[in-house]
JSON list of C-alpha atoms in Angstrom, two decimals:
[
{"chain": "A", "resi": 1, "resn": "MET", "atom": "CA", "xyz": [99.72, 135.79, 93.62]},
{"chain": "A", "resi": 2, "resn": "LYS", "atom": "CA", "xyz": [96.80, 133.69, 94.89]},
{"chain": "A", "resi": 3, "resn": "ALA", "atom": "CA", "xyz": [98.53, 133.10, 98.23]},
{"chain": "A", "resi": 4, "resn": "ILE", "atom": "CA", "xyz": [99.13, 136.83, 98.66]},
{"chain": "A", "resi": 5, "resn": "LEU", "atom": "CA", "xyz": [95.50, 137.65, 97.95]},
{"chain": "A", "resi": 6, "resn": "GLU", "atom": "CA", "xyz": [94.37, 135.02, 100.44]},
{"chain": "A", "resi": 7, "resn": "THR", "atom": "CA", "xyz": [96.73, 136.09, 103.24]},
{"chain": "A", "resi": 8, "resn": "TYR", "atom": "CA", "xyz": [97.36, 139.85, 103.02]},
{"chain": "A", "resi": 9, "resn": "ASP", "atom": "CA", "xyz": [94.69, 140.52, 105.68]},
{"chain": "A", "resi": 10, "resn": "ARG", "atom": "CA", "xyz": [95.53, 137.48, 107.83]},
{"chain": "A", "resi": 11, "resn": "GLU", "atom": "CA", "xyz": [95.70, 138.21, 111.55]},
{"chain": "A", "resi": 12, "resn": "GLY", "atom": "CA", "xyz": [98.79, 137.31, 113.50]},
{"chain": "A", "resi": 13, "resn": "GLY", "atom": "CA", "xyz": [99.11, 133.89, 115.08]},
{"chain": "A", "resi": 14, "resn": "ALA", "atom": "CA", "xyz": [101.69, 131.59, 116.59]},
{"chain": "A", "resi": 15, "resn": "SER", "atom": "CA", "xyz": [101.91, 127.94, 117.61]},
{"chain": "A", "resi": 16, "resn": "ALA", "atom": "CA", "xyz": [104.47, 125.57, 119.11]},
{"chain": "A", "resi": 17, "resn": "ASP", "atom": "CA", "xyz": [104.68, 121.84, 119.80]},
{"chain": "A", "resi": 18, "resn": "SER", "atom": "CA", "xyz": [107.31, 120.00, 121.83]},
{"chain": "A", "resi": 19, "resn": "THR", "atom": "CA", "xyz": [106.54, 116.67, 120.15]},
{"chain": "A", "resi": 20, "resn": "TYR", "atom": "CA", "xyz": [104.06, 115.78, 117.45]},
{"chain": "A", "resi": 21, "resn": "ALA", "atom": "CA", "xyz": [102.92, 112.81, 115.43]},
{"chain": "A", "resi": 22, "resn": "GLY", "atom": "CA", "xyz": [100.02, 112.19, 113.10]},
{"chain": "A", "resi": 23, "resn": "THR", "atom": "CA", "xyz": [98.62, 110.17, 110.24]},
{"chain": "A", "resi": 24, "resn": "LYS", "atom": "CA", "xyz": [95.99, 110.90, 107.64]},
{"chain": "A", "resi": 25, "resn": "THR", "atom": "CA", "xyz": [94.27, 108.97, 104.89]},
{"chain": "A", "resi": 26, "resn": "TYR", "atom": "CA", "xyz": [91.73, 110.50, 102.56]},
{"chain": "A", "resi": 27, "resn": "ALA", "atom": "CA", "xyz": [89.68, 109.89, 99.45]},
{"chain": "A", "resi": 28, "resn": "SER", "atom": "CA", "xyz": [87.28, 112.42, 98.01]},
{"chain": "A", "resi": 29, "resn": "GLY", "atom": "CA", "xyz": [85.92, 113.88, 94.84]},
{"chain": "A", "resi": 30, "resn": "PHE", "atom": "CA", "xyz": [82.98, 115.45, 93.07]},
{"chain": "A", "resi": 31, "resn": "LYS", "atom": "CA", "xyz": [81.71, 117.09, 96.28]},
{"chain": "A", "resi": 32, "resn": "ASN", "atom": "CA", "xyz": [80.66, 120.71, 96.29]},
{"chain": "A", "resi": 33, "resn": "GLU", "atom": "CA", "xyz": [82.98, 121.52, 99.23]},
{"chain": "A", "resi": 34, "resn": "PRO", "atom": "CA", "xyz": [86.31, 123.35, 99.39]},
{"chain": "A", "resi": 35, "resn": "GLY", "atom": "CA", "xyz": [89.17, 120.96, 98.62]},
{"chain": "A", "resi": 36, "resn": "LYS", "atom": "CA", "xyz": [86.88, 118.09, 97.61]},
{"chain": "A", "resi": 37, "resn": "MET", "atom": "CA", "xyz": [85.81, 118.89, 94.04]},
{"chain": "A", "resi": 38, "resn": "ILE", "atom": "CA", "xyz": [88.70, 117.13, 92.29]},
{"chain": "A", "resi": 39, "resn": "PRO", "atom": "CA", "xyz": [88.92, 113.33, 92.78]},
{"chain": "A", "resi": 40, "resn": "LYS", "atom": "CA", "xyz": [91.95, 112.39, 94.90]},
{"chain": "A", "resi": 41, "resn": "ALA", "atom": "CA", "xyz": [93.23, 109.86, 97.39]},
{"chain": "A", "resi": 42, "resn": "GLY", "atom": "CA", "xyz": [96.28, 109.88, 99.61]},
{"chain": "A", "resi": 43, "resn": "VAL", "atom": "CA", "xyz": [98.10, 108.89, 102.77]},
{"chain": "A", "resi": 44, "resn": "PHE", "atom": "CA", "xyz": [100.38, 110.92, 105.04]},
{"chain": "A", "resi": 45, "resn": "ALA", "atom": "CA", "xyz": [102.32, 110.34, 108.26]},
{"chain": "A", "resi": 46, "resn": "GLU", "atom": "CA", "xyz": [104.63, 112.61, 110.26]},
{"chain": "A", "resi": 47, "resn": "ALA", "atom": "CA", "xyz": [106.46, 112.76, 113.58]},
{"chain": "A", "resi": 48, "resn": "GLY", "atom": "CA", "xyz": [108.94, 115.14, 115.11]},
{"chain": "A", "resi": 49, "resn": "VAL", "atom": "CA", "xyz": [110.44, 116.83, 118.14]},
{"chain": "A", "resi": 50, "resn": "GLY", "atom": "CA", "xyz": [109.99, 120.59, 118.39]},
{"chain": "A", "resi": 51, "resn": "ARG", "atom": "CA", "xyz": [108.28, 122.90, 115.95]},
{"chain": "A", "resi": 52, "resn": "ALA", "atom": "CA", "xyz": [107.18, 126.52, 116.12]},
{"chain": "A", "resi": 53, "resn": "LYS", "atom": "CA", "xyz": [105.41, 128.80, 113.64]},
{"chain": "A", "resi": 54, "resn": "ALA", "atom": "CA", "xyz": [104.37, 132.46, 113.53]},
{"chain": "A", "resi": 55, "resn": "GLU", "atom": "CA", "xyz": [102.39, 134.26, 110.84]},
{"chain": "A", "resi": 56, "resn": "PHE", "atom": "CA", "xyz": [101.04, 137.71, 110.11]},
{"chain": "A", "resi": 57, "resn": "SER", "atom": "CA", "xyz": [99.64, 138.99, 106.82]},
{"chain": "A", "resi": 58, "resn": "VAL", "atom": "CA", "xyz": [101.90, 137.65, 104.04]},
{"chain": "A", "resi": 59, "resn": "PHE", "atom": "CA", "xyz": [104.78, 136.89, 106.45]},
{"chain": "A", "resi": 60, "resn": "GLU", "atom": "CA", "xyz": [105.57, 133.49, 107.96]},
{"chain": "A", "resi": 61, "resn": "ALA", "atom": "CA", "xyz": [108.43, 132.05, 109.99]},
{"chain": "A", "resi": 62, "resn": "ALA", "atom": "CA", "xyz": [108.90, 128.48, 111.21]},
{"chain": "A", "resi": 63, "resn": "ALA", "atom": "CA", "xyz": [111.49, 126.31, 112.95]},
{"chain": "A", "resi": 64, "resn": "LYS", "atom": "CA", "xyz": [111.58, 122.52, 113.31]},
{"chain": "A", "resi": 65, "resn": "GLY", "atom": "CA", "xyz": [113.71, 120.07, 115.22]},
{"chain": "A", "resi": 66, "resn": "PRO", "atom": "CA", "xyz": [114.32, 116.48, 114.12]},
{"chain": "A", "resi": 67, "resn": "ASN", "atom": "CA", "xyz": [111.37, 115.21, 112.09]},
{"chain": "A", "resi": 68, "resn": "ALA", "atom": "CA", "xyz": [110.30, 112.69, 109.47]},
{"chain": "A", "resi": 69, "resn": "ALA", "atom": "CA", "xyz": [107.29, 112.44, 107.16]},
{"chain": "A", "resi": 70, "resn": "ALA", "atom": "CA", "xyz": [106.09, 110.38, 104.22]},
{"chain": "A", "resi": 71, "resn": "GLY", "atom": "CA", "xyz": [103.15, 110.80, 101.91]},
{"chain": "A", "resi": 72, "resn": "ALA", "atom": "CA", "xyz": [101.64, 109.84, 98.59]},
{"chain": "A", "resi": 73, "resn": "GLU", "atom": "CA", "xyz": [98.71, 111.24, 96.60]},
{"chain": "A", "resi": 74, "resn": "VAL", "atom": "CA", "xyz": [96.99, 110.43, 93.33]},
{"chain": "A", "resi": 75, "resn": "SER", "atom": "CA", "xyz": [94.45, 112.82, 91.83]},
{"chain": "A", "resi": 76, "resn": "ALA", "atom": "CA", "xyz": [92.85, 113.70, 88.52]},
{"chain": "A", "resi": 77, "resn": "LEU", "atom": "CA", "xyz": [95.49, 116.46, 88.25]},
{"chain": "A", "resi": 78, "resn": "GLY", "atom": "CA", "xyz": [98.68, 114.59, 89.14]},
{"chain": "A", "resi": 79, "resn": "ALA", "atom": "CA", "xyz": [100.55, 112.23, 91.45]},
{"chain": "A", "resi": 80, "resn": "SER", "atom": "CA", "xyz": [103.21, 112.54, 94.12]},
{"chain": "A", "resi": 81, "resn": "ALA", "atom": "CA", "xyz": [105.27, 110.43, 96.52]},
{"chain": "A", "resi": 82, "resn": "MET", "atom": "CA", "xyz": [107.77, 111.95, 98.95]},
{"chain": "A", "resi": 83, "resn": "ALA", "atom": "CA", "xyz": [109.69, 110.82, 102.02]},
{"chain": "A", "resi": 84, "resn": "LYS", "atom": "CA", "xyz": [111.24, 113.52, 104.22]},
{"chain": "A", "resi": 85, "resn": "ALA", "atom": "CA", "xyz": [113.70, 113.47, 107.09]},
{"chain": "A", "resi": 86, "resn": "GLU", "atom": "CA", "xyz": [115.27, 116.56, 108.66]},
{"chain": "A", "resi": 87, "resn": "LEU", "atom": "CA", "xyz": [117.76, 117.12, 111.43]},
{"chain": "A", "resi": 88, "resn": "ALA", "atom": "CA", "xyz": [116.60, 120.75, 111.83]},
{"chain": "A", "resi": 89, "resn": "SER", "atom": "CA", "xyz": [115.31, 123.66, 109.74]},
{"chain": "A", "resi": 90, "resn": "ALA", "atom": "CA", "xyz": [114.30, 127.30, 109.92]},
{"chain": "A", "resi": 91, "resn": "SER", "atom": "CA", "xyz": [112.19, 128.96, 107.23]},
{"chain": "A", "resi": 92, "resn": "ALA", "atom": "CA", "xyz": [110.78, 132.38, 106.44]},
{"chain": "A", "resi": 93, "resn": "SER", "atom": "CA", "xyz": [108.60, 133.79, 103.69]},
{"chain": "A", "resi": 94, "resn": "ALA", "atom": "CA", "xyz": [107.45, 137.24, 102.71]},
{"chain": "A", "resi": 95, "resn": "GLY", "atom": "CA", "xyz": [104.78, 137.17, 100.04]},
{"chain": "A", "resi": 96, "resn": "PRO", "atom": "CA", "xyz": [106.01, 135.12, 97.08]},
{"chain": "A", "resi": 97, "resn": "VAL", "atom": "CA", "xyz": [109.61, 134.66, 98.28]},
{"chain": "A", "resi": 98, "resn": "GLY", "atom": "CA", "xyz": [110.60, 131.86, 100.64]},
{"chain": "A", "resi": 99, "resn": "VAL", "atom": "CA", "xyz": [113.88, 130.67, 102.15]},
{"chain": "A", "resi": 100, "resn": "LYS", "atom": "CA", "xyz": [114.56, 127.55, 104.20]},
{"chain": "A", "resi": 101, "resn": "VAL", "atom": "CA", "xyz": [117.87, 126.69, 105.86]},
{"chain": "A", "resi": 102, "resn": "GLY", "atom": "CA", "xyz": [118.26, 123.20, 107.20]},
{"chain": "A", "resi": 103, "resn": "LEU", "atom": "CA", "xyz": [119.76, 119.77, 106.88]},
{"chain": "A", "resi": 104, "resn": "GLY", "atom": "CA", "xyz": [117.41, 117.24, 105.30]},
{"chain": "A", "resi": 105, "resn": "VAL", "atom": "CA", "xyz": [117.22, 114.31, 102.91]},
{"chain": "A", "resi": 106, "resn": "ASP", "atom": "CA", "xyz": [113.84, 114.69, 101.19]},
{"chain": "A", "resi": 107, "resn": "THR", "atom": "CA", "xyz": [113.45, 112.16, 98.40]},
{"chain": "A", "resi": 108, "resn": "GLY", "atom": "CA", "xyz": [110.58, 111.80, 95.93]},
{"chain": "A", "resi": 109, "resn": "VAL", "atom": "CA", "xyz": [108.74, 113.11, 92.90]},
{"chain": "A", "resi": 110, "resn": "SER", "atom": "CA", "xyz": [105.61, 115.08, 92.08]},
{"chain": "A", "resi": 111, "resn": "VAL", "atom": "CA", "xyz": [104.08, 115.49, 88.62]},
{"chain": "A", "resi": 112, "resn": "GLY", "atom": "CA", "xyz": [100.90, 117.39, 87.77]},
{"chain": "A", "resi": 113, "resn": "VAL", "atom": "CA", "xyz": [99.27, 120.50, 86.40]},
{"chain": "A", "resi": 114, "resn": "ASP", "atom": "CA", "xyz": [101.10, 122.56, 89.05]},
{"chain": "A", "resi": 115, "resn": "GLY", "atom": "CA", "xyz": [104.48, 121.51, 87.68]},
{"chain": "A", "resi": 116, "resn": "VAL", "atom": "CA", "xyz": [107.18, 118.94, 88.32]},
{"chain": "A", "resi": 117, "resn": "GLU", "atom": "CA", "xyz": [109.32, 118.38, 91.42]},
{"chain": "A", "resi": 118, "resn": "ALA", "atom": "CA", "xyz": [112.14, 115.91, 91.96]},
{"chain": "A", "resi": 119, "resn": "LYS", "atom": "CA", "xyz": [114.41, 115.56, 94.98]},
{"chain": "A", "resi": 120, "resn": "PHE", "atom": "CA", "xyz": [117.03, 113.02, 96.01]},
{"chain": "A", "resi": 121, "resn": "LEU", "atom": "CA", "xyz": [118.66, 113.18, 99.44]},
{"chain": "A", "resi": 122, "resn": "GLY", "atom": "CA", "xyz": [117.53, 116.78, 99.93]},
{"chain": "A", "resi": 123, "resn": "THR", "atom": "CA", "xyz": [118.79, 118.06, 96.59]},
{"chain": "A", "resi": 124, "resn": "GLY", "atom": "CA", "xyz": [116.53, 118.84, 93.63]},
{"chain": "A", "resi": 125, "resn": "LEU", "atom": "CA", "xyz": [114.29, 121.35, 91.96]},
{"chain": "A", "resi": 126, "resn": "SER", "atom": "CA", "xyz": [110.71, 122.26, 91.29]},
{"chain": "A", "resi": 127, "resn": "ILE", "atom": "CA", "xyz": [109.45, 123.77, 88.04]},
{"chain": "A", "resi": 128, "resn": "GLY", "atom": "CA", "xyz": [106.00, 125.35, 87.93]},
{"chain": "A", "resi": 129, "resn": "PRO", "atom": "CA", "xyz": [104.10, 128.23, 89.55]},
{"chain": "A", "resi": 130, "resn": "LYS", "atom": "CA", "xyz": [106.44, 128.06, 92.60]},
{"chain": "A", "resi": 131, "resn": "PRO", "atom": "CA", "xyz": [109.90, 127.19, 91.27]},
{"chain": "A", "resi": 132, "resn": "SER", "atom": "CA", "xyz": [112.52, 126.21, 93.83]},
{"chain": "A", "resi": 133, "resn": "VAL", "atom": "CA", "xyz": [116.05, 124.90, 94.17]},
{"chain": "A", "resi": 134, "resn": "SER", "atom": "CA", "xyz": [117.05, 122.66, 97.10]},
{"chain": "A", "resi": 135, "resn": "VAL", "atom": "CA", "xyz": [120.51, 121.58, 98.28]},
{"chain": "A", "resi": 136, "resn": "LEU", "atom": "CA", "xyz": [120.79, 119.09, 101.17]},
{"chain": "A", "resi": 137, "resn": "GLY", "atom": "CA", "xyz": [117.57, 120.38, 102.75]},
{"chain": "A", "resi": 138, "resn": "SER", "atom": "CA", "xyz": [118.06, 124.12, 102.28]},
{"chain": "A", "resi": 139, "resn": "GLU", "atom": "CA", "xyz": [115.76, 125.75, 99.72]},
{"chain": "A", "resi": 140, "resn": "VAL", "atom": "CA", "xyz": [115.00, 128.99, 97.92]},
{"chain": "A", "resi": 141, "resn": "SER", "atom": "CA", "xyz": [111.60, 129.47, 96.24]},
{"chain": "A", "resi": 142, "resn": "CYS", "atom": "CA", "xyz": [109.63, 132.22, 94.53]},
{"chain": "A", "resi": 143, "resn": "SER", "atom": "CA", "xyz": [105.97, 132.00, 93.58]},
{"chain": "A", "resi": 144, "resn": "VAL", "atom": "CA", "xyz": [105.41, 133.44, 90.12]},
{"chain": "A", "resi": 145, "resn": "MET", "atom": "CA", "xyz": [101.63, 132.94, 90.01]}
]
């Protein structure tokens, strides 16, 4: 519901990258700034060939070519570690419902106040405000809060 309230009046936009790569490390907490109130630290790296995204209001669509990413985060509210590798994927969402079709081998876990997620070689599930089921990189999700 929060995502719908924050995006229902979003203007349209689109982006595309032929290749991309990036890394990020962060540590923050107890700052009176958006996203920095809760103590947390993490690392993230990604690289890929081909990605495109379009969005308007509560609607989003994205496509990705071969890509890989890895990240880990520890915060006062939980912890996560995930490694991702995809051959290709296409995703779409309308409000709280999302669908992704692809071939990937995401592996990792996430535990915190927002629920629990576990995946092994692209197959797993998430229980919490946005439950999902994944099979070999394809996923169906529905936000209930």
